[in-house]
Amino acid sequence: MLASMRTALLLSLALHGTIYTAALPIFHDVQTVLSEGRRDTKVLILGGGVAGVTAARTLHEQGIDDFIIIEARHELGGRMMSHAFGAAGKHWTVEVGANWVQGTQTGDGPANPIWELAKKHNVSLRSSHDFMSVETYDDSGAFDFQDVFRQSIENFRSLTATAGARVPNQLVDMSARSGYALSGARPSSRYEMASEYYQFDWEFGATPEETSWLASSWAHNHTFKTFSPENLLSVDERGFKALIQAEADEFLSEGQVRLNATVSAIFTSRKGVVVMLSDGTTVSADHALCTFSLGVLQHDDVRFIPPLPIWKQEAIHSMAMGTYTKVFMQFPEKFWFDTEVHLSNAIFSTRILHELTRTALQMALYADHERGRYPVWQTLDHPDIFPGCGILFTTVTGTFSQRIESMTDAAVQAEILSVLRSMFPNASIPEPLDFYFQRWYSDPLFRGSYSNWPANFLSEHQGNLRANVDKRLWFAGEATSKKWFGKLSVSTFQKMVNKLNR
Ligand SMILES: Cc1cc2nc3c(=O)[nH]c(=O)nc-3n(C[C@H](O)[C@H](O)[C@H](O)COP(=O)(O)OP(=O)(O)OC[C@H]3O[C@@H](n4cnc5c(N)ncnc54)[C@H](O)[C@@H]3O)c2cc1C
Ligand SMILES: *[C@@H]1O[C@H](CO)[C@@H](O)[C@H](O)[C@H]1NC(C)=O
Ligand SMILES: *[C@@H]1O[C@H](CO)[C@@H](O)[C@H](O)[C@H]1NC(C)=O
Ligand SMILES: *[C@@H]1O[C@H](CO)[C@@H](O)[C@H](O)[C@H]1NC(C)=O
Ligand SMILES: *[C@@H]1O[C@H](CO)[C@@H](O)[C@H](O)[C@H]1NC(C)=O
């Protein structure tokens, strides 16, 4: 106890010291504490999202149960985050974070482990097979630009195919914008830009300018070619997070999780790791696994003492964090999108065509004069989702997300209502009953939605982003996955487990 208080005091000094040299002697003191052998646990898992929980499961399966998950929020799940939305008596569970199982399984090929978890825990999913079928609008109302939209699907296909042809030269990466141009797509009208946005920004949470051509193509293929082209939407009342919370309930015992515990500093030495929480208490361990989002690492929300090595900092600041914001509105009555699909929209296989003829549309695309201004609209008031819920939402990304995060809810709502009134000039649109969006970029626990691979991010940076420091401080989480960055994924943590078992 005494040692623990002393460490806390020393760490506070280290944190408040303005120059790092002041922290150096303290660092040696913590090393002394560590070399005295005081350990609260063997492994500290920092963050209780999908990565933290699957790391804990891996350790448990390896017979290592001496670990503690430290999570700032009141529950596990991280960016699998649901929200009880709607007016009194009209509440529905909406997903402000992850919502789709992206790719399932083709034949007996590789299965998406997230899909396996969803099946195991009976998460209620709906097919979004009409993903590539939208109702189109501009600021004068419904406006048919289906031909431009169909061309954008072809342009994206061509972008990923031509990237594949460049694989032998993979050292020469370029932005997806260059890739589009080289494969012949040069959008100039607002209809072309809105259509391209739907294929690209709406998936990556960033623009083609900001994104690697090769990595975006690989990422797309690893999900939709390796597994399957399917996108399954969670409509589970427990929230999509039930998938990972139910999994955690199977093997975690009470002492293995600390909720409402925010990490403010991480002290690493060759002997071990000491973590300081925002209430000033410390926890020590042989190892720590940091699963905080890339955005958290980029914004210095957590102090690393000593500072992370330069190669690590370079990796952290070379990868990018995108933002993806869903703005939810509930209205007394549905006034949007046709309920019947136009057959002319159906362009795929006869199987899908058959399904489309009996499926109401879930999506609409709005072409504003400004690229990225409230372009994608989705209804949850749909026979397959939550019929009668009155909920509609629009998605914005990147700098537009940052822009609306800095505005008041009332200002964002007014702007969105004016867009809706231009899309539906003949409808009388009332004030919404409820309005909500998650401010991912400003949130110190996330600082964005998911990572995005820019053209200047090299494979070596990727390796360094995952690499450990002093074989004591390990890194995991969405951004560290080479194949599934930006997505839900699970990892085997083999290197860390090998080290622990030695
Ligand atoms: C809006 C949005 C939509 C998405 N849509 C999809 C989708 O449809 N399909 C898909 O596959 N993926 C989607 N994703 C991506 C997916 O949600 C993430 O890749 C995944 O959830 C990341 O898991 P993680 O464990 O790596 O990180 P996180 O979930 O961020 O877990 C890290 C945890 O660390 C905690 N933490 C942070 N700082 C501290 C601190 N200082 N102290 C203590 N705890 C801290 C956080 O609270 C969090 O719980 C979406 C993400 C967002 C935000
Ligand atoms: C965490 O904090 C919330 C309130 O913010 C509280 O309801 C909950 O009981 C706390 N949980 C724990 C485990 O401390
Ligand atoms: C699975 O969920 C469905 C509805 O979402 C429910 O009807 C069914 O009883 C559930 N099954 C199990 C085993 O929990
Ligand atoms: C992606 O898959 C397509 C179709 O299978 C293939 O033509 C293309 O080369 C792949 N792209 C990359 C970058 O691997
Ligand atoms: C709106 O109403 C006017 C006049 O009744 C009609 O001419 C027009 O086609 C309608 N527009 C839409 C988008 O329904």
Coordinates of C-alpha atoms and ligand atoms in Angstrom, one line a residue:
M1 CA 0.0 0.0 0.0
L2 CA 2.8 2.4 1.0
A3 CA 4.7 1.6 -2.1
S4 CA 1.6 2.1 -4.2
M5 CA 0.9 5.6 -2.7
R6 CA 4.5 6.5 -3.1
T7 CA 4.4 5.5 -6.8
A8 CA 1.2 7.6 -7.2
L9 CA 2.8 10.6 -5.7
L10 CA 5.9 10.2 -7.9
L11 CA 3.8 9.8 -11.0
S12 CA 1.8 12.9 -10.2
L13 CA 5.1 14.8 -9.9
A14 CA 6.1 13.3 -13.2
L15 CA 2.9 14.3 -14.8
H16 CA 2.9 17.9 -13.6
G17 CA 6.6 18.4 -14.3
T18 CA 6.8 20.7 -17.3
I19 CA 10.0 19.3 -18.7
Y20 CA 10.8 15.7 -19.2
T21 CA 14.2 15.8 -17.5
A22 CA 12.3 16.4 -14.2
A23 CA 10.6 13.1 -14.7
L24 CA 13.7 11.1 -15.3
P25 CA 14.7 10.5 -11.6
I26 CA 11.1 9.6 -10.9
F27 CA 11.2 7.1 -13.8
H28 CA 14.1 5.4 -12.0
D29 CA 12.1 5.3 -8.8
V30 CA 9.2 3.5 -10.6
Q31 CA 11.8 1.2 -11.9
T32 CA 12.9 0.5 -8.4
V33 CA 9.3 -0.2 -7.3
L34 CA 9.0 -2.6 -10.2
S35 CA 12.3 -4.3 -9.5
E36 CA 11.1 -4.8 -5.9
G37 CA 8.6 -7.1 -7.6
R38 CA 5.3 -5.5 -6.6
R39 CA 2.8 -6.5 -9.2
D40 CA -1.0 -6.0 -9.0
T41 CA -1.4 -8.4 -12.0
K42 CA 0.5 -10.1 -14.7
V43 CA -1.2 -8.3 -17.7
L44 CA -3.1 -5.1 -17.9
I45 CA -5.4 -4.9 -20.8
L46 CA -6.0 -1.2 -21.5
G47 CA -9.4 -0.7 -23.1
G48 CA -12.5 -2.9 -23.1
G49 CA -13.5 -2.8 -26.8
V50 CA -13.5 -5.7 -29.2
A51 CA -9.7 -5.8 -29.1
G52 CA -9.4 -5.8 -25.3
V53 CA -12.1 -8.5 -24.8
T54 CA -10.6 -10.8 -27.5
A55 CA -7.2 -10.3 -26.0
A56 CA -8.6 -11.3 -22.6
R57 CA -10.2 -14.4 -24.2
T58 CA -6.9 -15.4 -25.8
L59 CA -5.1 -15.2 -22.5
H60 CA -7.9 -17.1 -20.8
E61 CA -7.7 -19.8 -23.4
Q62 CA -3.9 -20.0 -22.8
G63 CA -4.5 -20.6 -19.1
I64 CA -3.5 -17.0 -18.2
D65 CA -6.2 -15.6 -16.0
D66 CA -4.1 -13.1 -14.0
F67 CA -5.1 -10.1 -16.0
I68 CA -7.2 -6.9 -15.5
I69 CA -9.1 -5.0 -18.2
I70 CA -9.2 -1.3 -17.6
E71 CA -12.0 0.6 -19.3
A72 CA -13.0 4.2 -18.9
R73 CA -16.6 3.8 -19.8
H74 CA -19.3 2.1 -17.7
E75 CA -19.5 -0.9 -20.0
L76 CA -17.5 -3.1 -22.3
G77 CA -17.9 -2.7 -26.1
G78 CA -16.0 0.5 -27.0
R79 CA -16.9 1.6 -30.5
M80 CA -19.7 -1.0 -30.6
M81 CA -21.9 1.6 -29.0
S82 CA -25.7 1.7 -28.9
H83 CA -28.0 4.5 -27.9
A84 CA -31.6 4.4 -26.7
F85 CA -33.2 6.8 -29.1
G86 CA -36.6 8.3 -29.5
A87 CA -39.4 10.2 -27.8
A88 CA -41.0 8.8 -24.6
G89 CA -42.8 5.5 -25.4
K90 CA -41.1 5.3 -28.9
H91 CA -37.7 4.2 -27.9
W92 CA -35.5 2.2 -30.2
T93 CA -31.9 0.9 -30.0
V94 CA -29.8 2.7 -32.6
E95 CA -26.1 2.1 -33.3
V96 CA -24.0 5.2 -33.1
G97 CA -20.9 3.2 -33.8
A98 CA -20.4 -0.1 -35.6
N99 CA -23.6 -1.4 -37.2
W100 CA -22.7 -3.9 -39.9
V101 CA -21.2 -7.4 -40.0
Q102 CA -19.1 -6.7 -43.2
G103 CA -18.6 -10.0 -45.0
T104 CA -19.8 -13.4 -43.8
Q105 CA -18.5 -16.5 -45.4
T106 CA -18.5 -17.9 -49.0
G107 CA -19.1 -21.7 -49.1
D108 CA -16.6 -23.3 -46.7
G109 CA -14.1 -20.5 -47.3
P110 CA -12.8 -18.3 -44.4
A111 CA -15.6 -17.0 -42.1
N112 CA -15.6 -13.5 -40.7
P113 CA -15.0 -14.1 -36.9
I114 CA -17.3 -11.3 -36.1
W115 CA -20.1 -13.1 -38.0
E116 CA -19.3 -16.3 -36.0
L117 CA -19.6 -14.3 -32.8
A118 CA -22.9 -12.8 -34.0
K119 CA -24.3 -16.2 -34.7
K120 CA -23.0 -17.6 -31.4
H121 CA -24.8 -14.9 -29.4
N122 CA -27.9 -14.8 -31.5
V123 CA -27.5 -11.2 -32.6
S124 CA -30.4 -10.2 -34.7
L125 CA -29.2 -9.2 -38.2
R126 CA -30.8 -8.0 -41.4
S127 CA -29.5 -8.3 -44.9
S128 CA -28.7 -5.0 -46.7
H129 CA -28.8 -6.6 -50.1
D130 CA -30.2 -3.4 -51.6
F131 CA -27.0 -1.6 -50.5
M132 CA -26.3 -0.7 -54.1
S133 CA -29.8 0.5 -54.8
V134 CA -30.7 4.1 -53.8
E135 CA -33.3 6.7 -54.3
T136 CA -31.6 9.9 -55.7
Y137 CA -32.3 13.5 -54.8
D138 CA -30.9 17.0 -55.3
D139 CA -31.9 20.3 -53.8
S140 CA -35.0 20.5 -56.1
G141 CA -36.4 17.2 -54.9
A142 CA -36.3 13.7 -56.3
F143 CA -34.0 13.7 -59.3
D144 CA -33.0 10.7 -61.3
F145 CA -29.2 10.3 -61.6
Q146 CA -29.2 6.5 -61.4
D147 CA -27.0 6.3 -64.5
V148 CA -24.3 8.3 -62.8
F149 CA -24.7 6.2 -59.6
R150 CA -24.3 3.0 -61.6
Q151 CA -21.2 4.3 -63.2
S152 CA -19.7 5.1 -59.8
I153 CA -20.1 1.4 -58.8
E154 CA -18.2 0.5 -62.0
N155 CA -15.6 3.1 -61.2
F156 CA -15.0 1.7 -57.7
R157 CA -14.7 -1.8 -59.1
S158 CA -12.2 -0.6 -61.6
L159 CA -10.2 1.3 -58.9
T160 CA -9.7 -1.9 -56.9
A161 CA -9.0 -4.0 -60.0
T162 CA -6.3 -1.7 -61.3
A163 CA -4.8 -1.5 -57.9
G164 CA -4.5 -5.3 -58.0
A165 CA -2.6 -5.0 -61.3
R166 CA -0.1 -2.7 -59.6
V167 CA 0.7 -5.1 -56.8
P168 CA 4.1 -6.1 -58.2
N169 CA 5.1 -2.4 -57.8
Q170 CA 3.6 -2.1 -54.4
L171 CA 6.3 0.3 -53.2
V172 CA 4.8 2.9 -55.4
D173 CA 1.5 3.8 -53.7
M174 CA -0.7 6.7 -54.6
S175 CA -3.9 8.2 -53.3
A176 CA -7.2 6.7 -54.3
R177 CA -7.8 10.0 -56.1
S178 CA -4.8 9.3 -58.4
G179 CA -6.1 5.8 -58.7
Y180 CA -9.5 7.0 -59.8
A181 CA -8.0 9.3 -62.3
L182 CA -5.6 6.7 -63.8
S183 CA -8.5 4.2 -64.1
G184 CA -10.5 6.9 -66.0
A185 CA -12.9 8.3 -63.4
R186 CA -12.7 12.1 -63.0
P187 CA -15.9 13.2 -61.2
S188 CA -16.9 16.8 -61.8
S189 CA -20.6 17.2 -61.4
R190 CA -22.3 17.2 -58.0
Y191 CA -24.1 14.0 -59.0
E192 CA -20.8 12.3 -59.8
M193 CA -19.3 13.5 -56.6
A194 CA -22.2 12.4 -54.5
S195 CA -22.1 8.9 -56.2
E196 CA -18.4 8.6 -55.7
Y197 CA -18.8 9.6 -52.0
Y198 CA -21.3 6.8 -51.5
Q199 CA -18.8 4.2 -52.9
F200 CA -15.8 5.6 -51.2
D201 CA -16.0 8.1 -48.3
W202 CA -19.1 6.4 -46.9
E203 CA -17.0 3.2 -46.5
F204 CA -13.6 4.6 -45.5
G205 CA -14.7 7.7 -43.5
A206 CA -12.2 9.7 -45.5
T207 CA -11.9 11.2 -49.0
P208 CA -10.0 9.5 -51.9
E209 CA -7.4 12.3 -51.6
E210 CA -6.7 11.2 -48.0
T211 CA -6.6 7.5 -48.7
S212 CA -4.1 5.0 -50.1
W213 CA -5.1 3.5 -53.4
L214 CA -3.5 0.1 -52.6
A215 CA -4.6 -0.2 -49.0
S216 CA -8.2 0.8 -49.7
S217 CA -8.4 -1.8 -52.4
W218 CA -6.8 -4.5 -50.2
A219 CA -9.1 -3.5 -47.3
H220 CA -12.1 -3.8 -49.5
N221 CA -11.0 -7.2 -50.9
H222 CA -10.0 -8.6 -47.5
T223 CA -13.6 -8.0 -46.3
F224 CA -15.9 -8.4 -49.3
K225 CA -13.9 -10.9 -51.4
T226 CA -12.2 -13.0 -48.7
F227 CA -15.4 -13.4 -46.7
S228 CA -18.4 -12.5 -48.8
P229 CA -20.0 -9.4 -50.4
E230 CA -22.7 -9.3 -47.7
N231 CA -23.4 -6.5 -45.3
L232 CA -25.6 -7.5 -42.4
L233 CA -27.2 -4.8 -40.3
S234 CA -27.6 -5.4 -36.5
V235 CA -31.2 -4.7 -35.4
D236 CA -30.7 -6.2 -32.0
E237 CA -32.5 -4.6 -29.1
R238 CA -29.6 -5.3 -26.8
G239 CA -27.3 -3.4 -29.2
F240 CA -24.7 -4.8 -31.6
K241 CA -22.4 -4.7 -28.6
A242 CA -24.3 -7.7 -27.2
L243 CA -21.9 -9.7 -29.4
I244 CA -18.9 -8.8 -27.4
Q245 CA -20.5 -8.3 -24.0
A246 CA -22.1 -11.8 -24.1
E247 CA -18.8 -13.2 -25.1
A248 CA -17.1 -11.4 -22.2
D249 CA -19.7 -12.8 -19.8
E250 CA -18.7 -16.3 -20.7
F251 CA -15.2 -16.2 -19.3
L252 CA -14.6 -12.9 -17.4
S253 CA -15.0 -12.9 -13.6
E254 CA -15.6 -9.7 -11.6
G255 CA -12.1 -8.9 -10.5
Q256 CA -10.9 -9.1 -14.1
V257 CA -12.6 -5.9 -15.2
R258 CA -12.4 -2.4 -13.9
L259 CA -15.0 -0.1 -15.4
N260 CA -15.2 3.7 -15.0
A261 CA -11.4 3.7 -14.8
T262 CA -9.6 6.2 -17.1
V263 CA -5.9 5.8 -17.7
S264 CA -4.0 9.0 -17.6
A265 CA -0.3 7.8 -17.8
I266 CA 1.6 4.7 -18.7
F267 CA 5.0 4.1 -17.2
T268 CA 7.1 1.5 -19.0
S269 CA 10.5 0.0 -18.1
R270 CA 12.3 -3.2 -19.0
K271 CA 11.0 -4.6 -15.7
G272 CA 7.3 -3.9 -16.1
V273 CA 4.6 -1.4 -16.5
V274 CA 2.8 1.0 -14.1
V275 CA -0.4 2.6 -15.1
M276 CA -1.8 5.7 -13.5
L277 CA -5.6 6.3 -13.4
S278 CA -7.2 9.7 -13.4
D279 CA -8.1 9.4 -9.7
G280 CA -4.3 9.2 -9.0
T281 CA -4.2 5.5 -8.1
T282 CA -1.8 3.2 -9.9
V283 CA -1.8 -0.4 -11.1
S284 CA 1.4 -2.3 -11.8
A285 CA 1.9 -5.3 -14.1
D286 CA 4.5 -7.3 -15.9
H287 CA 2.9 -6.4 -19.2
A288 CA 0.4 -4.0 -20.6
L289 CA -1.6 -4.2 -23.8
C290 CA -2.8 -0.9 -25.1
T291 CA -5.9 -1.1 -27.3
F292 CA -6.8 2.6 -27.2
S293 CA -7.8 4.1 -30.6
L294 CA -5.2 5.6 -32.9
G295 CA -6.9 8.9 -32.3
V296 CA -6.3 8.7 -28.6
L297 CA -2.6 8.0 -29.2
Q298 CA -2.4 10.9 -31.7
H299 CA -4.0 13.4 -29.3
D300 CA -1.8 12.7 -26.3
D301 CA -4.8 11.9 -24.1
V302 CA -2.7 9.4 -22.4
R303 CA 0.9 10.3 -21.3
F304 CA 3.6 7.7 -22.1
I305 CA 6.6 7.9 -19.7
P306 CA 9.2 7.8 -21.1
P307 CA 7.7 9.1 -24.4
L308 CA 7.1 6.5 -27.0
P309 CA 10.2 5.9 -29.2
I310 CA 10.4 8.0 -32.3
W311 CA 9.8 5.1 -34.6
K312 CA 6.5 4.5 -32.7
Q313 CA 5.5 8.1 -32.8
E314 CA 6.2 8.3 -36.5
A315 CA 3.9 5.2 -37.1
I316 CA 1.2 6.8 -35.0
H317 CA 1.2 10.1 -36.8
S318 CA 1.5 8.6 -40.3
M319 CA -1.7 6.6 -40.1
A320 CA -4.9 8.6 -40.2
M321 CA -8.1 8.6 -38.2
G322 CA -11.3 9.1 -40.1
T323 CA -14.6 10.2 -38.7
Y324 CA -18.0 8.8 -39.5
T325 CA -21.1 10.4 -38.0
K326 CA -24.6 9.2 -38.1
V327 CA -27.2 11.9 -37.3
F328 CA -30.5 10.4 -36.1
M329 CA -33.9 12.0 -36.2
Q330 CA -37.3 10.7 -35.2
F331 CA -40.4 12.1 -36.8
P332 CA -44.1 11.5 -35.9
E333 CA -44.6 9.9 -39.3
K334 CA -42.5 8.6 -42.2
F335 CA -42.5 11.0 -45.2
W336 CA -39.4 9.8 -47.1
F337 CA -38.3 7.5 -49.9
D338 CA -40.6 5.4 -52.1
T339 CA -41.7 2.2 -50.4
E340 CA -41.4 0.2 -53.6
V341 CA -38.2 -0.3 -55.5
H342 CA -38.0 0.7 -59.1
L343 CA -37.1 -2.4 -61.1
S344 CA -34.7 -0.2 -63.2
N345 CA -32.6 0.2 -60.1
A346 CA -31.8 -3.5 -59.9
I347 CA -28.7 -4.2 -61.8
F348 CA -27.3 -7.3 -60.2
S349 CA -28.0 -11.0 -60.4
T350 CA -31.5 -12.3 -60.9
R351 CA -31.5 -13.6 -57.4
I352 CA -31.0 -10.1 -56.0
L353 CA -33.4 -8.7 -58.6
H354 CA -36.0 -11.0 -57.4
E355 CA -35.5 -9.9 -53.8
L356 CA -35.5 -6.3 -54.8
T357 CA -39.0 -6.5 -56.3
R358 CA -40.4 -7.2 -52.8
T359 CA -38.1 -4.9 -50.8
A360 CA -38.6 -1.3 -49.8
L361 CA -35.5 0.9 -50.2
Q362 CA -33.3 1.6 -47.2
M363 CA -31.1 4.3 -48.7
A364 CA -31.1 7.6 -50.5
L365 CA -28.4 9.7 -52.0
Y366 CA -28.6 13.5 -52.0
A367 CA -26.4 15.5 -54.3
D368 CA -25.6 18.9 -52.7
H369 CA -23.4 21.6 -54.4
E370 CA -20.9 20.9 -51.6
R371 CA -19.3 17.4 -51.7
G372 CA -20.0 15.5 -48.5
R373 CA -22.9 17.7 -47.3
Y374 CA -25.5 15.3 -45.9
P375 CA -25.2 12.9 -48.9
V376 CA -26.3 9.6 -47.5
W377 CA -29.7 8.9 -45.9
Q378 CA -30.9 5.7 -44.4
T379 CA -34.3 4.8 -43.0
L380 CA -34.9 2.5 -40.0
D381 CA -38.6 2.8 -40.6
H382 CA -38.6 -0.2 -42.9
P383 CA -40.5 -3.5 -43.0
D384 CA -37.1 -5.3 -42.3
I385 CA -35.8 -3.0 -39.6
F386 CA -38.1 -1.2 -37.1
P387 CA -41.4 -0.6 -38.9
G388 CA -43.3 2.4 -37.6
C389 CA -40.2 3.8 -35.7
G390 CA -40.2 7.1 -37.6
I391 CA -36.4 7.2 -37.6
L392 CA -34.3 8.5 -40.4
F393 CA -30.6 9.2 -40.3
T394 CA -27.9 10.9 -42.4
T395 CA -24.2 10.2 -42.4
V396 CA -21.4 12.7 -42.8
T397 CA -17.6 12.0 -42.6
G398 CA -14.2 13.5 -42.2
T399 CA -13.9 17.3 -42.0
F400 CA -17.6 17.7 -42.4
S401 CA -18.0 15.6 -39.2
Q402 CA -15.5 17.8 -37.4
R403 CA -17.5 20.9 -38.6
I404 CA -20.8 19.7 -37.2
E405 CA -19.2 18.6 -34.0
S406 CA -18.2 22.2 -33.3
M407 CA -21.8 23.4 -33.9
T408 CA -24.7 23.2 -31.4
D409 CA -27.3 20.4 -31.9
A410 CA -29.9 23.0 -32.7
A411 CA -27.8 24.5 -35.5
V412 CA -27.1 21.1 -37.0
Q413 CA -30.7 20.2 -36.8
A414 CA -31.8 23.4 -38.5
E415 CA -29.3 22.8 -41.4
I416 CA -30.5 19.2 -41.8
L417 CA -34.1 20.1 -41.8
S418 CA -33.5 22.6 -44.6
V419 CA -31.8 19.9 -46.7
L420 CA -34.8 17.5 -46.0
R421 CA -37.2 20.3 -47.0
S422 CA -35.3 20.7 -50.3
M423 CA -35.3 17.0 -50.9
F424 CA -39.1 16.7 -50.2
P425 CA -40.5 20.0 -51.4
N426 CA -44.1 18.8 -51.2
A427 CA -44.0 17.2 -47.8
S428 CA -44.7 19.2 -44.7
I429 CA -41.9 18.4 -42.4
P430 CA -42.3 18.9 -38.7
E431 CA -39.6 19.4 -36.1
P432 CA -38.2 16.0 -35.1
L433 CA -39.4 14.3 -31.9
D434 CA -35.8 13.4 -31.1
F435 CA -32.4 14.3 -32.5
Y436 CA -28.9 12.8 -31.7
F437 CA -25.4 12.3 -32.9
Q438 CA -22.3 11.0 -31.3
R439 CA -19.3 13.4 -31.3
W440 CA -16.6 10.9 -32.1
Y441 CA -13.9 13.3 -33.0
S442 CA -14.1 15.4 -29.9
D443 CA -14.4 12.4 -27.5
P444 CA -11.1 12.0 -25.7
L445 CA -11.8 8.2 -25.5
F446 CA -11.9 7.9 -29.3
R447 CA -10.9 11.0 -31.3
G448 CA -12.5 9.8 -34.5
S449 CA -14.3 6.7 -35.7
Y450 CA -11.8 4.4 -37.3
S451 CA -8.4 4.5 -38.9
N452 CA -7.7 5.1 -42.5
W453 CA -4.5 4.2 -44.4
P454 CA -3.1 7.2 -46.3
A455 CA -0.8 6.9 -49.3
N456 CA 2.3 7.8 -47.4
F457 CA 1.8 5.1 -44.8
L458 CA 4.3 2.3 -45.5
S459 CA 4.2 -1.3 -44.6
E460 CA 7.1 -0.6 -42.3
H461 CA 5.0 2.0 -40.5
Q462 CA 2.3 -0.6 -40.2
G463 CA 4.7 -3.0 -38.5
N464 CA 5.9 -0.3 -36.1
L465 CA 2.3 0.6 -35.2
R466 CA 1.8 -3.0 -34.0
A467 CA 5.3 -3.5 -32.5
N468 CA 5.8 -3.6 -28.8
V469 CA 8.0 -1.4 -26.7
D470 CA 10.7 -3.1 -24.5
K471 CA 8.6 -6.4 -24.8
R472 CA 6.5 -4.9 -22.0
L473 CA 4.1 -2.5 -23.6
W474 CA 2.1 -4.2 -26.4
F475 CA -0.3 -2.6 -28.9
A476 CA -3.5 -3.9 -30.4
G477 CA -6.8 -2.5 -31.7
E478 CA -8.5 -1.8 -34.9
A479 CA -5.7 0.5 -36.3
T480 CA -3.0 -2.2 -35.8
S481 CA -4.6 -4.7 -38.1
K482 CA -3.0 -4.9 -41.5
K483 CA -6.0 -6.5 -43.2
W484 CA -9.0 -5.2 -41.1
F485 CA -8.0 -1.8 -40.0
G486 CA -11.1 0.4 -39.7
K487 CA -13.3 -2.7 -39.2
L488 CA -14.4 -5.0 -36.4
S489 CA -11.8 -7.8 -36.2
V490 CA -10.3 -10.1 -33.7
S491 CA -6.6 -10.9 -33.3
T492 CA -4.6 -13.9 -32.0
F493 CA -2.0 -11.9 -30.0
Q494 CA 0.5 -14.7 -30.8
K495 CA 3.7 -12.7 -30.1
M496 CA 2.5 -11.5 -26.7
V497 CA 1.2 -15.0 -25.7
N498 CA 4.6 -16.5 -26.8
K499 CA 6.4 -14.0 -24.6
L500 CA 4.1 -14.6 -21.6
N501 CA 4.4 -18.4 -21.9
R502 CA 8.2 -18.3 -21.9
Ligands
LIG1 C1 -19.4 5.4 -36.3 C2 -18.7 4.1 -36.5 C3 -19.2 3.2 -37.4 C4 -18.5 1.9 -37.6 N1 -19.1 1.0 -38.4 C5 -18.6 -0.2 -38.5 C6 -19.2 -1.3 -39.1 O1 -20.4 -1.1 -39.5 N2 -18.6 -2.5 -39.2 C7 -17.4 -2.7 -38.7 O2 -16.8 -3.8 -38.8 N3 -16.7 -1.7 -38.0 C8 -17.3 -0.5 -37.9 N4 -16.7 0.5 -37.1 C9 -15.3 0.2 -36.6 C10 -15.4 -0.7 -35.3 O3 -16.3 -0.2 -34.5 C11 -14.0 -0.6 -34.7 O4 -13.0 -0.9 -35.6 C12 -13.9 -1.4 -33.4 O5 -15.0 -1.4 -32.6 C13 -12.6 -1.0 -32.7 O6 -12.4 -1.9 -31.5 P1 -11.1 -1.6 -30.6 O7 -11.3 -2.6 -29.5 O8 -9.9 -1.7 -31.5 O9 -11.2 -0.1 -30.1 P2 -12.3 0.6 -29.1 O10 -13.6 0.0 -29.4 O11 -12.1 2.0 -29.3 O12 -11.8 0.1 -27.7 C14 -10.9 0.9 -26.9 C15 -11.5 1.1 -25.6 O13 -10.5 1.9 -24.8 C16 -11.3 2.8 -24.0 N5 -10.4 3.9 -23.6 C17 -9.9 4.9 -24.5 N6 -9.1 5.7 -23.8 C18 -9.1 5.3 -22.5 C19 -8.4 5.7 -21.3 N7 -7.6 6.8 -21.3 N8 -8.5 4.9 -20.2 C20 -9.3 3.8 -20.2 N9 -10.0 3.4 -21.3 C21 -9.9 4.1 -22.4 C22 -12.5 3.2 -24.8 O14 -13.5 3.6 -24.0 C23 -12.8 1.9 -25.6 O15 -13.8 1.2 -24.9 C24 -17.3 1.7 -36.9 C25 -16.8 2.6 -36.0 C26 -17.5 3.8 -35.8 C27 -17.0 4.7 -34.7
LIG2 C1 -19.8 3.4 -13.4 O1 -20.4 4.7 -13.4 C2 -21.8 4.7 -13.7 C3 -22.3 6.2 -13.7 O2 -21.6 6.9 -14.6 C4 -22.6 3.9 -12.6 O3 -23.9 3.9 -12.9 C5 -22.0 2.5 -12.6 O4 -22.5 1.8 -11.5 C6 -20.5 2.6 -12.4 N1 -20.0 1.2 -12.5 C7 -19.0 0.7 -11.8 C8 -18.6 -0.7 -12.0 O5 -18.3 1.4 -11.0
LIG3 C1 -32.6 -15.6 -30.9 O1 -33.2 -14.4 -31.2 C2 -34.5 -14.5 -31.7 C3 -35.0 -13.1 -32.0 O2 -34.0 -12.1 -32.2 C4 -35.4 -15.1 -30.7 O3 -36.7 -15.3 -31.3 C5 -34.8 -16.5 -30.3 O4 -35.6 -17.1 -29.3 C6 -33.4 -16.3 -29.8 N1 -32.8 -17.6 -29.6 C7 -32.0 -17.9 -28.5 C8 -31.5 -19.3 -28.4 O5 -31.7 -17.0 -27.7
LIG4 C1 -9.4 -7.2 -55.6 O1 -10.2 -8.2 -56.1 C2 -10.5 -8.1 -57.5 C3 -11.5 -9.2 -57.9 O2 -11.3 -10.4 -57.3 C4 -9.1 -8.3 -58.2 O3 -9.3 -8.2 -59.6 C5 -8.2 -7.2 -57.8 O4 -6.9 -7.4 -58.3 C6 -8.0 -7.2 -56.2 N1 -7.3 -6.0 -55.8 C7 -6.2 -6.0 -55.1 C8 -5.6 -4.7 -54.7 O5 -5.8 -7.1 -54.6
LIG5 C1 -45.0 18.9 -55.9 O1 -46.2 19.5 -56.2 C2 -46.3 20.1 -57.5 C3 -47.6 20.8 -57.6 O2 -48.7 20.0 -57.0 C4 -46.1 19.1 -58.6 O3 -46.1 19.7 -59.8 C5 -44.7 18.4 -58.4 O4 -44.5 17.4 -59.3 C6 -44.6 17.9 -57.0 N1 -43.2 17.5 -56.8 C7 -42.9 16.3 -56.2 C8 -41.4 16.1 -56.0 O5 -43.7 15.5 -55.9

